[in-house]
N, CA, C and O atoms as a Tinker XYZ file with bonds, in Angstrom:
   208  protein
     1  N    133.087000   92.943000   92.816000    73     2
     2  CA   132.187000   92.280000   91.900000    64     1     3
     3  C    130.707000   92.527000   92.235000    63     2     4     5
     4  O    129.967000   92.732000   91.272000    81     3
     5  N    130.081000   92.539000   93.686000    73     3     6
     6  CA   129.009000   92.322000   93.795000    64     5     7
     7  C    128.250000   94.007000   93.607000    63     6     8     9
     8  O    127.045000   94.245000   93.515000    81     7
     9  N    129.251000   94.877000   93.592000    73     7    10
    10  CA   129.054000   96.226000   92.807000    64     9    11
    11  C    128.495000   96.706000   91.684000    63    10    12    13
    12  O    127.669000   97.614000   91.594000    81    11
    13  N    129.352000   95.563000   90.177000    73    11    14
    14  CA   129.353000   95.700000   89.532000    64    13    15
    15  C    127.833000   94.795000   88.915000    63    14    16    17
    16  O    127.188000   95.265000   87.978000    81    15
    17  N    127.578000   93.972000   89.345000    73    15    18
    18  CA   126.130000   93.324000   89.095000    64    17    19
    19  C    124.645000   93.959000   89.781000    63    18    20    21
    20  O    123.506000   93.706000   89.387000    81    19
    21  N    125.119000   95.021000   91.133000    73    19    22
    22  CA   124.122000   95.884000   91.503000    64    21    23
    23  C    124.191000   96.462000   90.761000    63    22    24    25
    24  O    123.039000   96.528000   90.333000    81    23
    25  N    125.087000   97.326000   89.886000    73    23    26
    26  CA   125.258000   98.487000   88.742000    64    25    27
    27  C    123.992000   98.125000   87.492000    63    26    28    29
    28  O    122.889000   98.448000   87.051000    81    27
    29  N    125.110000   97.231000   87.365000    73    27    30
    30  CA   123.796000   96.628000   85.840000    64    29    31
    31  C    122.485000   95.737000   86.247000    63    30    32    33
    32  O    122.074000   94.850000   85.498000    81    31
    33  N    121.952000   96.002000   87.317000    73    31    34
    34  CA   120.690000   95.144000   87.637000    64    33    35
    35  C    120.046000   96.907000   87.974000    63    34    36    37
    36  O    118.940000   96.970000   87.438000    81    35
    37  N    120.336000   98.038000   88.546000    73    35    38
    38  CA   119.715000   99.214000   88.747000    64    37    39
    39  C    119.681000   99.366000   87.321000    63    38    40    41
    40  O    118.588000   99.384000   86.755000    81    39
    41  N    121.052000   99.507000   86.493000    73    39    42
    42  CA   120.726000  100.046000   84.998000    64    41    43
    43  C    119.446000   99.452000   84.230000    63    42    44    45
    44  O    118.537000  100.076000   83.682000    81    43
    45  N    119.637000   98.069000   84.350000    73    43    46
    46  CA   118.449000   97.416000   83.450000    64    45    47
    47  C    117.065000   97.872000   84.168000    63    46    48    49
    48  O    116.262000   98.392000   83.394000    81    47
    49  N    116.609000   97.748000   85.683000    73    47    50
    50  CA   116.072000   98.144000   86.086000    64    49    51
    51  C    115.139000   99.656000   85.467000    63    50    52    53
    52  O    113.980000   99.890000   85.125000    81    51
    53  N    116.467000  100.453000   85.583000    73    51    54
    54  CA   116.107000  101.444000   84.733000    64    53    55
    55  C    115.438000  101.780000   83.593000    63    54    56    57
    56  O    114.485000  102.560000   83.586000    81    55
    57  N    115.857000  101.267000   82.683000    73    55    58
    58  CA   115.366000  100.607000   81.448000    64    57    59
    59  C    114.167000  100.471000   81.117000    63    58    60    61
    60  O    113.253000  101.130000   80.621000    81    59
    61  N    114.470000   99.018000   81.675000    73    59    62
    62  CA   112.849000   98.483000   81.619000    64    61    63
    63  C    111.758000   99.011000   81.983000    63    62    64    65
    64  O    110.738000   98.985000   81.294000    81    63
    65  N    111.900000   99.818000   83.665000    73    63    66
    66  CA   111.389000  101.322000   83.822000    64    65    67
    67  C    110.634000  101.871000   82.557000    63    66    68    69
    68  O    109.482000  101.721000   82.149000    81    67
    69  N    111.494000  102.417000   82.192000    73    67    70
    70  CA   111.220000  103.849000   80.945000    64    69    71
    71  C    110.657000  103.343000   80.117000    63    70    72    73
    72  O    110.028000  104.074000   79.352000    81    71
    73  N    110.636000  102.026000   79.925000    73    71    74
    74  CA   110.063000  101.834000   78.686000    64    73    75
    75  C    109.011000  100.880000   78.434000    63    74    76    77
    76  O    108.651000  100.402000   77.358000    81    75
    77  N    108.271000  100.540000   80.428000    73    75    78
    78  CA   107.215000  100.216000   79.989000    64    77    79
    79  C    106.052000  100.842000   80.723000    63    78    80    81
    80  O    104.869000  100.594000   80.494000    81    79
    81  N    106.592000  101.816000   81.774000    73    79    82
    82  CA   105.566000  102.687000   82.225000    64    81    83
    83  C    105.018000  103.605000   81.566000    63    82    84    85
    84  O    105.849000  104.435000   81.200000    81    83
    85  N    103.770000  103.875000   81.186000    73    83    86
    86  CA   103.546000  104.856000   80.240000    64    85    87
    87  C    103.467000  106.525000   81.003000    63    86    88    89
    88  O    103.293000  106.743000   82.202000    81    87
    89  N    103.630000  107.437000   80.035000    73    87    90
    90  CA   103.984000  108.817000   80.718000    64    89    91
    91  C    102.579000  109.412000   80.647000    63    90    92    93
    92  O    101.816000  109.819000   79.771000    81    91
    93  N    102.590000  109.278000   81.942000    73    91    94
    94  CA   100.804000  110.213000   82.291000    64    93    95
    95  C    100.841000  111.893000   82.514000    63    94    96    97
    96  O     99.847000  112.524000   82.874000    81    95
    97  N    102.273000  112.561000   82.213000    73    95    98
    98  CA   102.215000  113.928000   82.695000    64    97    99
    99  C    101.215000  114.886000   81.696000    63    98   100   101
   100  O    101.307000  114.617000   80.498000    81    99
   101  N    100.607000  115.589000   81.937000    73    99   102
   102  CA    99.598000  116.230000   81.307000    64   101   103
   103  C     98.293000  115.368000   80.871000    63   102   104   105
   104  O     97.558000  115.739000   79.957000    81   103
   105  N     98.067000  114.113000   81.659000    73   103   106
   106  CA    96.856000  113.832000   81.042000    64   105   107
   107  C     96.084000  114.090000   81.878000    63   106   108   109
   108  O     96.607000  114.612000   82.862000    81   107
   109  N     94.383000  113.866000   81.961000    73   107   110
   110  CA    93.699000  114.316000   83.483000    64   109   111
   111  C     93.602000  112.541000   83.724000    63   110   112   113
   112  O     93.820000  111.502000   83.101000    81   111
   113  N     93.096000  113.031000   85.135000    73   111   114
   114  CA    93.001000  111.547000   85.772000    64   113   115
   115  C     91.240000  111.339000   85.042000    63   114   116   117
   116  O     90.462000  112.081000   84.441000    81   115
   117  N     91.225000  109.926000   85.508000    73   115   118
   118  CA    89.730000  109.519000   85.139000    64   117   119
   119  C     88.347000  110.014000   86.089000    63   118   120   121
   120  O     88.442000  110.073000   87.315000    81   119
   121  N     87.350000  110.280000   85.528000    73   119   122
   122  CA    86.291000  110.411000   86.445000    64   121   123
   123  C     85.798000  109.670000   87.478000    63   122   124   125
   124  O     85.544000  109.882000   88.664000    81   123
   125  N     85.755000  109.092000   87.009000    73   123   126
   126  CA    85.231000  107.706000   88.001000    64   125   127
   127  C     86.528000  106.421000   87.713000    63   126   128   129
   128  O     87.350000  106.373000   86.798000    81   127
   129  N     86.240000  105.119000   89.296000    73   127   130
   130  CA    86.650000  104.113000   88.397000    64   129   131
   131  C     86.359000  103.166000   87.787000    63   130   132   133
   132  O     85.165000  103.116000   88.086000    81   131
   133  N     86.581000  102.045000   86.904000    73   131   134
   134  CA    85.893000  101.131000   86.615000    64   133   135
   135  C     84.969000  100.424000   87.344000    63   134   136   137
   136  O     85.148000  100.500000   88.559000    81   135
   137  N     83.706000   99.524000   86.854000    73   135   138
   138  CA    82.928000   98.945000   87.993000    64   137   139
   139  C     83.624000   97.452000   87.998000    63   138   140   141
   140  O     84.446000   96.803000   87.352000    81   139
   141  N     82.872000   97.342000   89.001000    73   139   142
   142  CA    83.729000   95.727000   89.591000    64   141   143
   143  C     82.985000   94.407000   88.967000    63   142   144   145
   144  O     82.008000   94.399000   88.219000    81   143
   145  N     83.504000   93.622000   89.333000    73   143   146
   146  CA    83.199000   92.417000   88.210000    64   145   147
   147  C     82.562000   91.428000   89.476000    63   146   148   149
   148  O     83.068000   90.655000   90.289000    81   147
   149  N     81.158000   91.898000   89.174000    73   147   150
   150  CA    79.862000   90.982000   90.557000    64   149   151
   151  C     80.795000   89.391000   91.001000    63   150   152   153
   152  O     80.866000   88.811000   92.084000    81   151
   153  N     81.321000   89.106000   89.851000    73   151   154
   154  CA    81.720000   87.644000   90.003000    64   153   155
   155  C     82.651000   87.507000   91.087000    63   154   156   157
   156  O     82.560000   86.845000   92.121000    81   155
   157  N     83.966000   88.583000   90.472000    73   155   158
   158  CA    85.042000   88.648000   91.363000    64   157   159
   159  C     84.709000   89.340000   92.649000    63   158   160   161
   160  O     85.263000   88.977000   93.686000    81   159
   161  N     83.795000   90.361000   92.642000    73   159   162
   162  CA    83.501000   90.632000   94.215000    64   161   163
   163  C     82.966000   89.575000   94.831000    63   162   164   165
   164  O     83.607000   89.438000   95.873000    81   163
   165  N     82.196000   88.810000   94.760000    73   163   166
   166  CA    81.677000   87.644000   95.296000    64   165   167
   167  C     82.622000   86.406000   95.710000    63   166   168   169
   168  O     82.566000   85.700000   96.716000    81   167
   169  N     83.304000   86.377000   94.866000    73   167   170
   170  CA    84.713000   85.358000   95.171000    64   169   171
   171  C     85.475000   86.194000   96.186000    63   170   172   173
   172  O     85.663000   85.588000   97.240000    81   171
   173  N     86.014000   87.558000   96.137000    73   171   174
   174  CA    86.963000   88.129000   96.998000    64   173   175
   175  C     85.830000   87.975000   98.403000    63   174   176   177
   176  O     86.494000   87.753000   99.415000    81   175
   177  N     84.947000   88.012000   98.576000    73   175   178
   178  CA    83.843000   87.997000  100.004000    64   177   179
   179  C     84.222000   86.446000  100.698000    63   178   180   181
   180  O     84.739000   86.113000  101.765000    81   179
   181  N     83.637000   85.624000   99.408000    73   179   182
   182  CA    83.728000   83.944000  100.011000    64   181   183
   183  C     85.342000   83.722000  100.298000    63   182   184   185
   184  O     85.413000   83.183000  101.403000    81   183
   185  N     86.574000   83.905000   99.789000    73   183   186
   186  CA    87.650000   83.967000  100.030000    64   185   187
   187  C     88.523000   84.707000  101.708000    63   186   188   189
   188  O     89.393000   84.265000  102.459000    81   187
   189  N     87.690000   86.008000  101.674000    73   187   190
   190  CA    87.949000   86.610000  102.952000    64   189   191
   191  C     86.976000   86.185000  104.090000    63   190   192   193
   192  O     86.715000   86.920000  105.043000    81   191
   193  N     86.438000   84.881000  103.906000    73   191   194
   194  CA    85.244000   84.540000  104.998000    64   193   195
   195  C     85.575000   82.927000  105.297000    63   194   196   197
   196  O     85.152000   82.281000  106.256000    81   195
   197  N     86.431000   82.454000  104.238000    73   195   198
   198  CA    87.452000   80.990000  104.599000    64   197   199
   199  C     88.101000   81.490000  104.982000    63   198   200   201
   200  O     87.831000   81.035000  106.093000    81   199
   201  N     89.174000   82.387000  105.257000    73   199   202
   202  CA    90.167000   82.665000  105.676000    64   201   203
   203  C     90.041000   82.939000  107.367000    63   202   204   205
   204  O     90.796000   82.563000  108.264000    81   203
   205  N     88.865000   83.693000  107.429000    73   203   206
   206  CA    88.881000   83.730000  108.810000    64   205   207
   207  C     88.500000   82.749000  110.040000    63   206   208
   208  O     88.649000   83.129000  111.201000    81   207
């Protein structure tokens, strides 16, 4: 049994896979990457400075 529910949890797996990753073969990558959001860098700083 516990075969047969790994089977169909890889299958769906599968699946869901294919059909929500989009297919990047032949596209070019981007130039640059997006810029960062002042706000959220500022929160990720104060966040990694409570932590320590």
């Amino acid at each position: 049994m516990p075969y047969v529910v790994l089977t169909l949890m890889a299958a769906l797996d599968t699946v869901f896979y294919q059909w929500v990753i989009p297919e990047t073969k032949g596209k070019p990558l981007p130039e640059n990457l997006p810029q960062k959001d002042p706000v959220k860098a500022k929160l990720a700083r104060i966040d990694s400075l409570v932590k320590v």
